[in-house]
Structures are given as structure tokens and as C-alpha cells.
Coordinates of C-alpha atoms and ligand atoms in Angstrom, one line a residue:
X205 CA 51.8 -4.1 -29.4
X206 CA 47.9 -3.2 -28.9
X207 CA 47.5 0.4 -27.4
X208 CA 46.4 0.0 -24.0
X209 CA 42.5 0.9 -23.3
X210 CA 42.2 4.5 -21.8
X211 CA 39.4 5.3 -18.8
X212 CA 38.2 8.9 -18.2
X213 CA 36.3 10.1 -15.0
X214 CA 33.0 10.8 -15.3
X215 CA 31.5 14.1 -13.6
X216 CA 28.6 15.7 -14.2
X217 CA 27.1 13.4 -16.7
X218 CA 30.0 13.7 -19.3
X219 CA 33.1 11.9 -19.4
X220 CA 36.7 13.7 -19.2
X221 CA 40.0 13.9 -18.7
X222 CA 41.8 15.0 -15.8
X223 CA 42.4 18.4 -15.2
X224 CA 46.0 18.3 -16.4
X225 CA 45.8 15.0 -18.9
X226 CA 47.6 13.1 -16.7
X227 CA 47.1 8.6 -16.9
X228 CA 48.0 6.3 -14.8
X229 CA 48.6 2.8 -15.4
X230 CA 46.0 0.0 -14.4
X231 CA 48.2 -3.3 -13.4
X232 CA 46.8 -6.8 -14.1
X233 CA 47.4 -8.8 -10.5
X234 CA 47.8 -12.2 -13.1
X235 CA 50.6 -11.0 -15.1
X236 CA 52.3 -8.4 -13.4
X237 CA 51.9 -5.8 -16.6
X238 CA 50.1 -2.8 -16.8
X239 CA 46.4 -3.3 -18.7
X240 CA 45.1 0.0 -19.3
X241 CA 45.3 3.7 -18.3
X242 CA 42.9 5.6 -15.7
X243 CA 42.6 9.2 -15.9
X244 CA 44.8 10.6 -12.9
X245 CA 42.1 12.6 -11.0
X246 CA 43.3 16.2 -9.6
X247 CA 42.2 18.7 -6.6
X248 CA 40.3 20.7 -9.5
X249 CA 38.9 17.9 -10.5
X250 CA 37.7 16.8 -7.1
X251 CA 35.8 20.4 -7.0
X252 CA 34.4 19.8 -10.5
X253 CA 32.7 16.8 -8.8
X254 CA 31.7 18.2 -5.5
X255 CA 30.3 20.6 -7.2
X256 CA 28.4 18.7 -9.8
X257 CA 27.4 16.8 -7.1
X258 CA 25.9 19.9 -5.1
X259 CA 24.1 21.5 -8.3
X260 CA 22.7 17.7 -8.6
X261 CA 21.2 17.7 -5.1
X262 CA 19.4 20.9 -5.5
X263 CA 18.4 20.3 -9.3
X264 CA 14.3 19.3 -9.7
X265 CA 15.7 16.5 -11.8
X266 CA 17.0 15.1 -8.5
X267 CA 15.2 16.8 -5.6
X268 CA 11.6 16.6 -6.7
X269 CA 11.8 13.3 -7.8
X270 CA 9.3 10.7 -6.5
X271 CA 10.6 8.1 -4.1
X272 CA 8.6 5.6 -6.2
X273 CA 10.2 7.1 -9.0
X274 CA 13.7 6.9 -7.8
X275 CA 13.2 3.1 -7.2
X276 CA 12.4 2.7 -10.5
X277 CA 15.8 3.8 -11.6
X278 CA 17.6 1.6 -8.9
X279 CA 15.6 -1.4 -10.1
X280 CA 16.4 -0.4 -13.4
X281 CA 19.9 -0.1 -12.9
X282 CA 19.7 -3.6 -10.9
X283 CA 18.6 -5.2 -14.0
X284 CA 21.5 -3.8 -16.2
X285 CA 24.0 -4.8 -13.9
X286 CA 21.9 -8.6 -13.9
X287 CA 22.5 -8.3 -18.2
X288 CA 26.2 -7.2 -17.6
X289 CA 27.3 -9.6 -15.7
X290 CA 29.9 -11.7 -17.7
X291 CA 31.3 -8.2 -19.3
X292 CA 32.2 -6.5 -15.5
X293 CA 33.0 -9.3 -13.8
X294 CA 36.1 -10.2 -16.5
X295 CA 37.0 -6.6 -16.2
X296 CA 37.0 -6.5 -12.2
X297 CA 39.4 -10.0 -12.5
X298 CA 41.7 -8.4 -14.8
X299 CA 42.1 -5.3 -12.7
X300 CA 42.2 -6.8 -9.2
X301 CA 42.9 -10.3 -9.9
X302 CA 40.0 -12.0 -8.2
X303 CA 38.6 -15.3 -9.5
X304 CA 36.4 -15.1 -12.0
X305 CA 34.0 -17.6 -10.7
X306 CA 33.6 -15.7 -7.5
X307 CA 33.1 -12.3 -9.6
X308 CA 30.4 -14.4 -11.7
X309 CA 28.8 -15.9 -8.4
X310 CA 28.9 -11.9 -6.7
X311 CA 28.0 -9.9 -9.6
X312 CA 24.8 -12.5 -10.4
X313 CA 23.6 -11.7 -6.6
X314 CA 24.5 -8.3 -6.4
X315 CA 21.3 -6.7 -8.4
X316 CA 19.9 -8.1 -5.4
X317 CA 21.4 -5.1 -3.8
X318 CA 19.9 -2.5 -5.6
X319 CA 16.3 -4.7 -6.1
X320 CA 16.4 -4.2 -2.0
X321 CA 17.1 -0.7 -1.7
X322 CA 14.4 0.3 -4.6
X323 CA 12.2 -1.5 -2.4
X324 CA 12.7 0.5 0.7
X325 CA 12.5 3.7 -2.0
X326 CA 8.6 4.7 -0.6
X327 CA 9.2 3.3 3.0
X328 CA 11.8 6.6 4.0
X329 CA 9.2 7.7 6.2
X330 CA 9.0 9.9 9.1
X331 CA 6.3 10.0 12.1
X332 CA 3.8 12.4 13.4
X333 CA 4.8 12.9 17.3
X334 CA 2.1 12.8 20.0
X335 CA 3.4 16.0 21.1
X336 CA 3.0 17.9 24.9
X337 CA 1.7 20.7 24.0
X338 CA -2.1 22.3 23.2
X339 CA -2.6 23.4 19.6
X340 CA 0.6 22.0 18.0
X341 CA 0.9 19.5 15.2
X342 CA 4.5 17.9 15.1
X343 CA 5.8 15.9 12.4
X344 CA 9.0 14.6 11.8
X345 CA 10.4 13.4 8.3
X346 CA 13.9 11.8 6.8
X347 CA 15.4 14.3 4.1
X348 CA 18.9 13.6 2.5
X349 CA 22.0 14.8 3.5
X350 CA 23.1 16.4 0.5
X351 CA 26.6 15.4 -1.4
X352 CA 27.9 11.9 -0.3
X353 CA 31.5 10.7 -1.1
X354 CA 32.0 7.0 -1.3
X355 CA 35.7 5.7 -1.2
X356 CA 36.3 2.2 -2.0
X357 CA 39.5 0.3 -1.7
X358 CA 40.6 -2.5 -4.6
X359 CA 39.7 -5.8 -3.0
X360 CA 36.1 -6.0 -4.0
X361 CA 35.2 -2.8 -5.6
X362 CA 31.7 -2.7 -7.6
X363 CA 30.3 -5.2 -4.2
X364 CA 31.6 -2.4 -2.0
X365 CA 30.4 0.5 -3.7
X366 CA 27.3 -0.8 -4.3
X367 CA 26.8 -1.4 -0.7
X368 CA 27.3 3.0 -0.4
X369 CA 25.6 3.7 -3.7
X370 CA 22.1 2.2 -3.2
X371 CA 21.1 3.4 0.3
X372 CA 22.6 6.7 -1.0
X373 CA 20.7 7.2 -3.8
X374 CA 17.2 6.1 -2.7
X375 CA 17.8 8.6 0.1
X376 CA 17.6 10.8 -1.9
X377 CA 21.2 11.8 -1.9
X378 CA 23.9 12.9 -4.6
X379 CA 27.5 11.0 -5.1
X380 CA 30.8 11.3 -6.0
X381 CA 32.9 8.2 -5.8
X382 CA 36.4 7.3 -6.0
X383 CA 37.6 4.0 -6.6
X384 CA 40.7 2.3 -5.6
X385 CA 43.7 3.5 -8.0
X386 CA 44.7 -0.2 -7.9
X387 CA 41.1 -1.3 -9.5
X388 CA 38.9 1.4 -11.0
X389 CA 38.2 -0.1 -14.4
X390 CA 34.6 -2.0 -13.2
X391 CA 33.5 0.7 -11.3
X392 CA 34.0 3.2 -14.9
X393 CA 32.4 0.3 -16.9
X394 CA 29.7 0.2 -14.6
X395 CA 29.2 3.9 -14.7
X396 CA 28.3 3.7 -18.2
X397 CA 25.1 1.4 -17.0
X398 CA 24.4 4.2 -14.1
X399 CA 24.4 6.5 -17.7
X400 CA 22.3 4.3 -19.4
X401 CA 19.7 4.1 -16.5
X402 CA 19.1 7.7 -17.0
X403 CA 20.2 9.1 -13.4
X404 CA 20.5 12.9 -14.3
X405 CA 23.7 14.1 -14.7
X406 CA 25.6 14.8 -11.3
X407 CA 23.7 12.6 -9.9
X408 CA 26.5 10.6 -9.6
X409 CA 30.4 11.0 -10.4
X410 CA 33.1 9.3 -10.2
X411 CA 36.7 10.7 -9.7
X412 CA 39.6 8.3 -10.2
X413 CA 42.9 9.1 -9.1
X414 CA 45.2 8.7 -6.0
X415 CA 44.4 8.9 -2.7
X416 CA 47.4 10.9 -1.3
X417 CA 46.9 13.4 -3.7
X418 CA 43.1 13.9 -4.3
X419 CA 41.9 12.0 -0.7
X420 CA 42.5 15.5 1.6
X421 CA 40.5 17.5 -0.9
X422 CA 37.6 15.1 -1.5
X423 CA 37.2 14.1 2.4
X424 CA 37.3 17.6 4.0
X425 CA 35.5 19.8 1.4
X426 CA 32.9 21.9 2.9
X427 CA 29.7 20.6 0.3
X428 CA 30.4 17.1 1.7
X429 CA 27.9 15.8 4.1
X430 CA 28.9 12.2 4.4
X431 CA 31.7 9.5 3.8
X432 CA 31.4 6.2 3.2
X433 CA 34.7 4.9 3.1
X434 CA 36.4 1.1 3.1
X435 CA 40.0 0.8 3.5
X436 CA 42.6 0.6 5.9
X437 CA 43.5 2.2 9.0
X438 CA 46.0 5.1 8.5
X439 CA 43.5 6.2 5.7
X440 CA 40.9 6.5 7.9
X441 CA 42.6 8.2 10.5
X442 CA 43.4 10.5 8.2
X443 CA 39.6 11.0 7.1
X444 CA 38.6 11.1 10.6
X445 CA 40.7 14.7 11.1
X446 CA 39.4 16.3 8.3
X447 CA 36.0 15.3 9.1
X448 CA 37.0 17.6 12.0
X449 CA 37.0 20.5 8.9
X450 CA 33.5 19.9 7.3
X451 CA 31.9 17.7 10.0
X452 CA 30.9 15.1 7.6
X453 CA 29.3 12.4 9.3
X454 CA 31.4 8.8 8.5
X455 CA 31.2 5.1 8.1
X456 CA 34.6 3.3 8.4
X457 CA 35.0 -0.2 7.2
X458 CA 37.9 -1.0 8.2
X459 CA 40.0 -4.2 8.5
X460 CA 40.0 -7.2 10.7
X461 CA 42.2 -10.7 12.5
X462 CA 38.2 -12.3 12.8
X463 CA 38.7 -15.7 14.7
X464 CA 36.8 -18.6 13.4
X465 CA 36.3 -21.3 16.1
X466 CA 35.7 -24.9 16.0
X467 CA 34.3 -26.9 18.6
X468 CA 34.4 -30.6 19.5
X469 CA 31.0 -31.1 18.2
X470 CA 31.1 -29.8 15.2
X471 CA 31.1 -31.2 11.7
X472 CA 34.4 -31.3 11.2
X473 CA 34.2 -31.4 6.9
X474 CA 31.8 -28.2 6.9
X475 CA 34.5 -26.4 9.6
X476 CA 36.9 -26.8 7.7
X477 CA 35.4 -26.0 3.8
X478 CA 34.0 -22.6 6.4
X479 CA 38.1 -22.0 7.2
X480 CA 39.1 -22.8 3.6
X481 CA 36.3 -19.8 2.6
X482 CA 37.2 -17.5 5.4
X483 CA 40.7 -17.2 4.5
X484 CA 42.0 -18.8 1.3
X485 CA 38.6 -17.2 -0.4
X486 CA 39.4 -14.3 -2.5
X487 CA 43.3 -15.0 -1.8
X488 CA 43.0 -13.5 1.7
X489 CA 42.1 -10.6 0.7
X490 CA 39.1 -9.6 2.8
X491 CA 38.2 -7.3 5.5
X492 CA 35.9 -10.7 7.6
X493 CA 38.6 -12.8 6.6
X494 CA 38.6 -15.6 9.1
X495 CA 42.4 -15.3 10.0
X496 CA 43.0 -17.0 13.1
X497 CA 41.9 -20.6 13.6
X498 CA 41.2 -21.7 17.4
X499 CA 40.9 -25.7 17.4
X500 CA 39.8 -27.6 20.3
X501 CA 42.4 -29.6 21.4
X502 CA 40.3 -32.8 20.9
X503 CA 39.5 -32.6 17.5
X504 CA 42.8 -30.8 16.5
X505 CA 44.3 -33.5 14.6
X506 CA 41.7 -34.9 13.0
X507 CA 40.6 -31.6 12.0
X508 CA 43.9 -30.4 10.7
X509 CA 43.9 -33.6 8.2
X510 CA 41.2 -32.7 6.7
X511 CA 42.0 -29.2 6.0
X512 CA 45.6 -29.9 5.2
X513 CA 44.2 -32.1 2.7
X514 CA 41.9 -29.9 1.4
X515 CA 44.4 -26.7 1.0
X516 CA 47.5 -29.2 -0.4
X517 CA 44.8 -29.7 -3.5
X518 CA 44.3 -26.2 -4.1
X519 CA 44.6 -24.7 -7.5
X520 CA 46.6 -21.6 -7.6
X521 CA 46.1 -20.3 -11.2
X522 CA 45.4 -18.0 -13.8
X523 CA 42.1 -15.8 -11.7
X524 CA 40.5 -15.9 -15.8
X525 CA 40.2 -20.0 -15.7
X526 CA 36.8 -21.4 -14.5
X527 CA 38.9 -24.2 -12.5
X528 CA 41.0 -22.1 -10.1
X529 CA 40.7 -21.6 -7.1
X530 CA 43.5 -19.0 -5.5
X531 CA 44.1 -15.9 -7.5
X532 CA 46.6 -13.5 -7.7
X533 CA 46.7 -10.7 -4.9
X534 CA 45.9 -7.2 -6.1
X535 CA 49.0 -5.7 -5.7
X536 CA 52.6 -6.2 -5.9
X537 CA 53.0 -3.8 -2.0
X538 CA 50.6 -6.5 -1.0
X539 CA 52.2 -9.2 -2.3
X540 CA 55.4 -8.1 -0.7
X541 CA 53.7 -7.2 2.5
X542 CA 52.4 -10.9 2.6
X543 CA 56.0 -12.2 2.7
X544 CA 57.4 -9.9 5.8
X545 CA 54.6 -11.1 7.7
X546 CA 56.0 -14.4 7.0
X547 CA 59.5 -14.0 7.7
X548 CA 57.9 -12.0 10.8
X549 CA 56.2 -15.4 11.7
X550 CA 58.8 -17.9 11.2
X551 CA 61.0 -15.0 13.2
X552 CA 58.4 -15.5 16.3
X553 CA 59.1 -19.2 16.5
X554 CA 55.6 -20.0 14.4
X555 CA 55.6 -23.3 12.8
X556 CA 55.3 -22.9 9.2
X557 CA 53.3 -26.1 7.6
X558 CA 52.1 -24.9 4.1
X559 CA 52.8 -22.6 1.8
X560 CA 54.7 -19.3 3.2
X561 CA 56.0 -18.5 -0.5
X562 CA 55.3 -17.5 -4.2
X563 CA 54.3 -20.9 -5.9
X564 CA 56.9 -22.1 -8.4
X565 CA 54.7 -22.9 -11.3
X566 CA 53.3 -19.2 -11.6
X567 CA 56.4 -17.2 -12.2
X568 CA 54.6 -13.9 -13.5
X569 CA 52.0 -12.1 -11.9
X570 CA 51.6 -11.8 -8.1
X571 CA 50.8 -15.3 -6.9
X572 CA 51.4 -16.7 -2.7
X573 CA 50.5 -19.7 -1.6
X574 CA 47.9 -20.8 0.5
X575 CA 50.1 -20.6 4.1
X576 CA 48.9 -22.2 7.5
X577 CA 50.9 -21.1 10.6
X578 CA 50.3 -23.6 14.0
X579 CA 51.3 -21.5 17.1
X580 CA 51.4 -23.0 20.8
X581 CA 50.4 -19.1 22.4
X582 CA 48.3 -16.1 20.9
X583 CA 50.9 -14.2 21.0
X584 CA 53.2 -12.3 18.2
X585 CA 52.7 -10.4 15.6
X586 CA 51.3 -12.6 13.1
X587 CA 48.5 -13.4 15.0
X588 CA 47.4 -9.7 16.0
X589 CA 48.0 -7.5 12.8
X590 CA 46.0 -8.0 9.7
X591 CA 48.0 -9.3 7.2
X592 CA 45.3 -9.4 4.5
X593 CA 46.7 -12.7 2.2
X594 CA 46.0 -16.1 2.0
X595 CA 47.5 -16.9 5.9
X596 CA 46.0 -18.7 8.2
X597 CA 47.2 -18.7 12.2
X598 CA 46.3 -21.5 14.0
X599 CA 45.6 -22.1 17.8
X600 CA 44.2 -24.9 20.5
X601 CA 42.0 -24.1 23.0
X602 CA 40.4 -26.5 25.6
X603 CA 37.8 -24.4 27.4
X604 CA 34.4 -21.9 26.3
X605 CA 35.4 -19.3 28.6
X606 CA 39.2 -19.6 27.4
X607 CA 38.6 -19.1 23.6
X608 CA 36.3 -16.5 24.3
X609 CA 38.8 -14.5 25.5
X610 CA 41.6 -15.3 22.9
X611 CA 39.3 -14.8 20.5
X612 CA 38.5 -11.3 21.8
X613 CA 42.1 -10.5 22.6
X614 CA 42.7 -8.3 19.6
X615 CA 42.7 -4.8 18.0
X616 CA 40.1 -5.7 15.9
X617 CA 36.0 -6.1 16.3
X618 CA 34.7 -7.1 12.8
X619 CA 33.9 -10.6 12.3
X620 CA 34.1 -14.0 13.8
X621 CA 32.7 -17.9 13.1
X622 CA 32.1 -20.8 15.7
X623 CA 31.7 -24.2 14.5
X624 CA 29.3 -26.4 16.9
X625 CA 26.2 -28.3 16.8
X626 CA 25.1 -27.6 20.1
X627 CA 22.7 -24.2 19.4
X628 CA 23.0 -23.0 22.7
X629 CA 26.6 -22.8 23.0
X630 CA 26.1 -20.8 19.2
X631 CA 24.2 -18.3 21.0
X632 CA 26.5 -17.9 23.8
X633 CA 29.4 -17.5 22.0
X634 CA 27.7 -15.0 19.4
X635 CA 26.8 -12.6 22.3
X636 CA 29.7 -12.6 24.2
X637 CA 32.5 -12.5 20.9
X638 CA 33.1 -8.8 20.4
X639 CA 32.4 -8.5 16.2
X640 CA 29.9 -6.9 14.8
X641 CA 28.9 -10.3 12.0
X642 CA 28.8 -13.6 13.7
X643 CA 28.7 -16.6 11.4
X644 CA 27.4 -19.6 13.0
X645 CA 28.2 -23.1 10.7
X646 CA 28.6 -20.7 7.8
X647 CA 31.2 -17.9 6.8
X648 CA 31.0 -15.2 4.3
X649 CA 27.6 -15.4 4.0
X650 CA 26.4 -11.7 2.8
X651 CA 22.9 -10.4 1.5
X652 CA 21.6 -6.5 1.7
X653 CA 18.9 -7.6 4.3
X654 CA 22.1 -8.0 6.8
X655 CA 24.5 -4.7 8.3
X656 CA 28.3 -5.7 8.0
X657 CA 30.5 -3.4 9.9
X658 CA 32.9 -3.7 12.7
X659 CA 34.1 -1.8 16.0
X660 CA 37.6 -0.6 17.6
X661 CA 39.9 -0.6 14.8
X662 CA 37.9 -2.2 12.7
X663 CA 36.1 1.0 12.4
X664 CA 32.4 2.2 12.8
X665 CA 28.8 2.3 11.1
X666 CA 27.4 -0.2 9.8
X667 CA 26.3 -1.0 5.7
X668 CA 23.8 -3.0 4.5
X669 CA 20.1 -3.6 6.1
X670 CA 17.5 -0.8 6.7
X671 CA 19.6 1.4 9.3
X672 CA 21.8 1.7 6.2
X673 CA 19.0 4.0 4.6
X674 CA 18.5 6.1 8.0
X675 CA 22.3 6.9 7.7
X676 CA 22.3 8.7 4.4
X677 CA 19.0 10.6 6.0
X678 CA 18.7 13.3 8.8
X679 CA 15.2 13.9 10.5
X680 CA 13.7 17.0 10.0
X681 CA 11.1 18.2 13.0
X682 CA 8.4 20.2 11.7
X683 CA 5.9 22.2 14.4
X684 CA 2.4 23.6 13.4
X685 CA 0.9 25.9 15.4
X686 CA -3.3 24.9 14.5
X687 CA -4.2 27.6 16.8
X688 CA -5.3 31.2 15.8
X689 CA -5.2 32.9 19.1
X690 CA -3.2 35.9 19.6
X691 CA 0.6 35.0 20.8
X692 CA 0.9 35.1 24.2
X693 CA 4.2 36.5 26.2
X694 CA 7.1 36.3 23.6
X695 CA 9.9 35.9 26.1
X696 CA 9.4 32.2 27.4
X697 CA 9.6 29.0 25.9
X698 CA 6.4 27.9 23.8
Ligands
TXE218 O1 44.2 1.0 1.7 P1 43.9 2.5 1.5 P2 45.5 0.2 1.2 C1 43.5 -2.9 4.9 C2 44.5 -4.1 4.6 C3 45.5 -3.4 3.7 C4 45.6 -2.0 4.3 C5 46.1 -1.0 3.4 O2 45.1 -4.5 5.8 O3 46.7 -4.1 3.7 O4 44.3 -1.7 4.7 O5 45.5 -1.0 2.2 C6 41.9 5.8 -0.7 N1 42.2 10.3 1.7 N2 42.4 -2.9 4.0 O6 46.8 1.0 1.5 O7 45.1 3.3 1.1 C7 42.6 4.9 -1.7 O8 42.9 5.6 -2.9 C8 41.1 9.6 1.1 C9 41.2 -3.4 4.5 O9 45.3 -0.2 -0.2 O10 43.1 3.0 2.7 C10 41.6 3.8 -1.9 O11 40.5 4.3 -2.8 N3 41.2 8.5 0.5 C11 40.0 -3.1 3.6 C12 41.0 3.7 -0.5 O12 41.4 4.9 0.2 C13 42.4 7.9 0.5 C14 40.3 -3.1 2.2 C15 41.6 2.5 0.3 O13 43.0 2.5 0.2 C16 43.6 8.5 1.1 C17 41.5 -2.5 1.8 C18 43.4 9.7 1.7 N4 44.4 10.4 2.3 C19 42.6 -2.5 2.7 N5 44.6 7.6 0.9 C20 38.7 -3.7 3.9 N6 38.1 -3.2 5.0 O14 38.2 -4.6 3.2 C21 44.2 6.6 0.2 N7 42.8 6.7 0.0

């Protein structure tokens, strides 16, 4: 049998082992068997990389490095990732099982990322203040923050730490980042780009590893200024404490149970190819999936043909082969997961009318099917919690002001879509529906011009867009005094 490919960590410009030589195995989502080993990342290693990190952000290699300069190398590494494409996104499909036409499609837009970040590179500016007082000259300007930590979960890992890593870096920042232990192998063979783009070394690092072991040490060491982490709920409880120990400032992307919404008005065919994307895209597996459907009660039928239709033709397959369309999910937990929220469903009285199981031509590998719940109330479980697979709830509605308020009746505040053709109604609905992304007659629609990020449990910050850049900066005030007179009575206020 062929020896199984081995990934290091790479900190401080060189790649290594772990601290104690320990592996762990990678699992590939489409057959169920372990694909290669990751380098199973210690506390000592986590200080290695902190530390790199903090050298980094003090080293002239880093710190007196141009702006313009620095957007060079983020353009430049933008255009390696554009010549890499085909290489990282086969190794992101065999890690986390995601199509590889949707990899292709993502990793072909995401230098796009990076080309709009380089951009920004020389516009980190501050202002001069037109200040109260005689004889003073008051300027403000955005400086780093030092050491950022970026912790990405396995669903969509190079998009979602590329999303931390560009604003980081043209800030001006330093990074260590650790990857999901479910789906590190892109982010390492990206790394070796980030190597090749001639970043200086601690610059950034990565650390692989799990997160109950190395998470505590990474999140709450004192040299950390920021995190930037995606991932669920408990995880991010748990970062929010120790932020209490270092007072790192956060972002927390978190999950979501986004309603998408159809109106009577609306075309019908795009609705439904919109529902089809928001939850059956990526096999679920997405923090703006759009999990709960709200029909109006007019169009409910003929709507629900034409999606029925649409999801019975489906192809669940191999994530590798250009035809398919549903993947594996990442994980086997997951997978399992999926199925108690099922039985949790049928349970609640939900009607069950596609799918709900593993499908019977893929016997290896972590497969569901595509599974559509109709319920008569917004009530139960399946229709609150994320469940974070390929399963769809859906609901009728007759009124605005009705499905305004189912669709706001949850946990959650990260994303939501409304079908309709009449443009006021669109903008109605967008300001009252509590999300931070509204998608009007599109869904999943993403580009670096526009912030993603949610509120209540869906967490807070926002990613993406200009704000992103002021995040990984903090203003610095600077006072002149342009007077030389003697200094008057040193006991007041100036
Ligand atoms: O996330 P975890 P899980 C949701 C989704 C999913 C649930 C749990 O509902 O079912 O969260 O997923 C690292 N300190 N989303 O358990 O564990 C971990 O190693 C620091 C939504 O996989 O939060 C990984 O790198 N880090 C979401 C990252 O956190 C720790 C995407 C995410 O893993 C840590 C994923 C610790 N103590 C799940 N423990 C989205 N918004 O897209 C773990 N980690």
C-alpha cells in the first residue's frame, strides 16, 4: 500500500515537526479512509509560533516595510494562488469533501481577495484633526495590532482564511493560523505559495493540531492581539473567556438557521435554483446556509413542484467528478449529527418528503441525501438549531408582517434571502429581517468588496469590505506642541 503523504507545520519560515513527533490522520469525506498525516501541533509548539510571530512584527523585514511594498507581495501571492488553482482545489476536495467544481469556481475568484486588499495596501490612512487648542498639531494614524491568530473551521478553509489573512497582512500585522484538524492539507499546500511569495519568515505560521488541546494556549496567550475565528458556538464561548486573559480583541463567525423567503411574485424557477444553492450547495455545510424555507401559501404548490423536481435529479457522487452535484459531508460526527436531527424531526411530527438518509448507491464515504422537511408551525427543534447538512425545513406564510417575524424568531442573525419582484417590498423586508447579509433574488453571492458576519449567536465582527482593514488596525493620536513658549502651570489639563 502507498505510504500516506506526511504535512508538517510551518513556523517561522521553516517547516517542522511537532514538538513531540506526534501525526494525526487526515480522513477523506468520499471514502471514509484516512489520506494523509498532519503534524499534531502541541502547547510548545503554539509558543514557537506566537513567538515567531512577535519577533516578525517587530523585525524591519516586516515593520518598515512600505505599504506599497506590502501590496506587492499580496498581489503577488494573488497571482500564485490564480496559477495553483487546479493543484489546491483537488487537495481541499480530498480533505473536506467538497465538490470539486465549486473548489474550481472559488479558488479561480478568490485571488480576487487578495488583488482587493493589495489595493487598499496605501489607502491605511489616518487624519489630521482640526483640534481645540492654540499651537497644537494633532494627527491621528492606523498602526497594526501586532500578532493575529486566525482559526478556521473545515467547511471552507483556504476561502475562510483568506478572508483573515489579507486584511491582516496589508495591515501591517503578523499571523499564526490554525486550520481545522478535519481539513488542514490546502491551507499547508498553500503555505508553500505564501513561501514562495517571499513574505519573511514569521510573517506568517501556521500550527496544525487540535483544538482542545492547542486552542486554550493559542487564544489566550499574552503576545496575541487579535482573533479571527470561524466555527461553532461552544468554541467560541470558549475563546470569548480567555480573551478575558489577554484582552485580544475578536471576530466570531459563527453559525446560522438563515430563512430564505419566497413571495407570490416572484420567479418561481430562480426561487427555487436560490433554495437549491442556499442549502443543498456545498452539502449543507455552510454557516448562510439558507435552512428554513417560508412559502407563501399561494404559490406553495407550484413552487414545491418545481423544487422537488429539481432536488429528486440531484447527483450525489464522488465530490472528484465534474458531474456531481452533492458531496460528501466533512466528517463522520457530522454525518451522524445530520441523522439525529432527523430522527429529532420525524420525532416532532415533521413531514419527511425527500431524502432523510445515507443514499444507497454510495456505500463508502460519508454521503446524506438531499432532505426536505414541510412543517405546519415554526416550532421544534429542527427548525431552530443549526444542523449544518443538506436539510431543508419548510414553512407557509400568508402575510409580510407574519414572515417577518417567523423569520426573525431564532437564535441566530446571520443571513437571510427574499424572493419578490416588487423592489419595494425587497427593501422592506431587508431592513427589518435581523441578519447581517440580505440576499435579494440571489443567494451565496460573495466578493471581498462586501462584509459577511452575523449577530446574536451567530456571533460578531464583520469580514470582508474596507472596515475589515480598520479591524486589524488601532489609531494612534499624535499631539505636537508648534509652540516654543515657556510651559505654563503644570498642574491642569493642557
Ligand atoms: O467546530 P469547532 P465544529 C458550526 C456547525 C457545526 C458546529 C461544530 O453547526 O456543526 O459549529 O463544528 C478549533 N480553542 N460550524 O465542532 O470545534 C477547531 O480545531 C480554539 C459553523 O467542527 O468550533 C477548528 O479549527 N480553537 C461554522 C475550529 O475551532 C478551537 C463552521 C472550528 O471548530 C477549540 C464550522 C478551542 N478550545 C462549524 N476547539 C461556520 N460559521 O461556517 C476547537 N477549535
Amino acid at each position: 500500500m502507498e505510504a500516506l503523504k506526511k504535512y508538517d507545520m510551518y513556523i517561522n519560515g521553516e517547516w517542522t515537526a511537532s514538538s513531540d513527533g506526534q501525526y494525526f490522520e487526515s480522513f477523506n469525506p468520499a471514502t471514509g479512509q484516512p489520506w494523509c498525516y498532519v503534524a499534531q501541533g502541541t502547547s510548545e509548539d503554539v509558543e514557537r509560533a506566537v513567538k515567531a510571530a512577535d519577533n516578525a512584527f517587530y523585525n524591519k523585514d516586516w515593520a518598515d516595510m512600505t505599504y506599497t511594498k506590502r501590496g506587492h507581495l499580496l498581489r503577488k501571492l494573488g497571482d500564485l494562488l490564480s496559477e495553483n488553482v487546479e493543484e489546491l482545489a483537488e487537495f481541499e476536495t480530498r480533505d473536506n469533501g467538497k465538490l470539486i467544481r465549486e473548489m474550481k469556481a472559488q479558488l479561480t475568484y478568490m485571488p480576487e481577495f487578495f488583488y482587493y486588499y493589495a489595493g487598499l495596501a496605501d489607502k491605511i490612512q489616518g487624519e489630521t484633526l482640526p483640534i481645540d487648542k492654540k499651537d497644537m498639531f494633532v494627527f491621528s494614524e492606523r498602526e497594526p495590532l501586532g500578532v493575529v491568530v486566525a482559526i478556521t473551521p473545515w467547511n471552507s478553509p483556504l476561502y475562510l482564511t483568506f478572508i483573515k489573512l489579507a486584511p491582516a497582512l496589508i495591515a501591517g500585522n503578523t499571523i499564526v493560523i490554525k486550520p481545522s484538524e478535519h481539513s488542514s492539507a490546502s491551507l499547508l499546500e498553500f503555505t508553500k505559495l505564501i513561501e514562495k511569495a517571499g513574505f519573511p519568515p514569521g510573517v506568517v505560521n501556521i500550527v496544525t493540531g487540535f483544538g482542545a488541546d492547542i486552542g486554550d494556549s493559542l487564544t489566550s496567550h499574552p503576545f496575541v492581539s487579535r482573533v479571527a475565528f470561524t466555527g461553532g458556538e461552544k468554541t467560541a464561548r470558549n475563546i470569548v473567556r480567555n480573551s478575558a486573559e489577554n484582552f485580544a480583541q475578536l471576530s466570531l463567525e459563527l453559525g446560522g438557521k438563515s430563512p430564505n423567503i419566497v413571495f407570490d411574485d416572484a420567479n418561481l424557477y430562480n426561487a427555487a435554483m436560490g433554495t437549491i444553492a442556499g442549502i443543498f450547495g456545498a452539502t449543507g455545510q455552510s454557516c448562510v446556509a439558507g435552512s428554513r424555507l417560508f412559502l407563501h401559501q399561494k404559490i406553495y404548490d407550484e413552487f414545491m413542484d418545481i423544487l422537488v423536481s429539481r432536488v429528486e435529479k440531484i447527483k450525489i457522487g464522488d465530490p472528484m467528478s465534474a458531474d456531481s452535484e452533492i458531496g460528501p459531508v466533512a466528517t463522520l460526527n457530522q454525518l451522524e449529527s445530520i441523522e439525529r436531527y432527523v430522527e429529532t424531526g420525524l420525532d416532532e411530527g415533521g413531514k419527511l418528503l425527500l431524502g432523510g438518509k445515507r443514499p444507497e448507491h454510495m456505500k463508502e464515504g460519508w454521503y446524506f441525501e438531499p432532505t426536505i422537511f414541510e412543517h405546519t408551525e415554526h416550532n421544534g427543534c429542527i427548525t431552530k438549531e443549526e444542523i449544518f447538512g443538506p436539510v431543508l425545513s419548510v414553512m407557509p406564510f400568508s402575510e409580510e408582517e407574519e414572515v417577518i417575524k417567523l423569520a426573525n424568531s431564532t437564535d441566530y442573525g446571520l443571513a437571510a434571502g427574499i424572493w419578490t419582484n416588487d423592489i419595494g417590498r425587497g427593501h422592506r423586508l431587508s431592513k427589518r429581517l435581523r441578519a447581517g447579509i440580505v440576499w435579494v433574488n440571489t443567494y451565496r453571492s460573495i466578493s471581498p468588496i462586501a462584509p459577511i458576519g452575523g449577530s446574536k449567536l451567530s456571533g460578531y465582527g464583520r469580514e470582508g469590505g474596507l472596515e475589515s482593514v480598520h479591524d486589524y488596525t488601532q489609531k494612534k493620536t499624535v499631539w505636537i506642541n508648534t509652540s516654543s513658549a515657556p510651559m505654563s502651570d503644570p498642574f491642569i489639563i493642557r
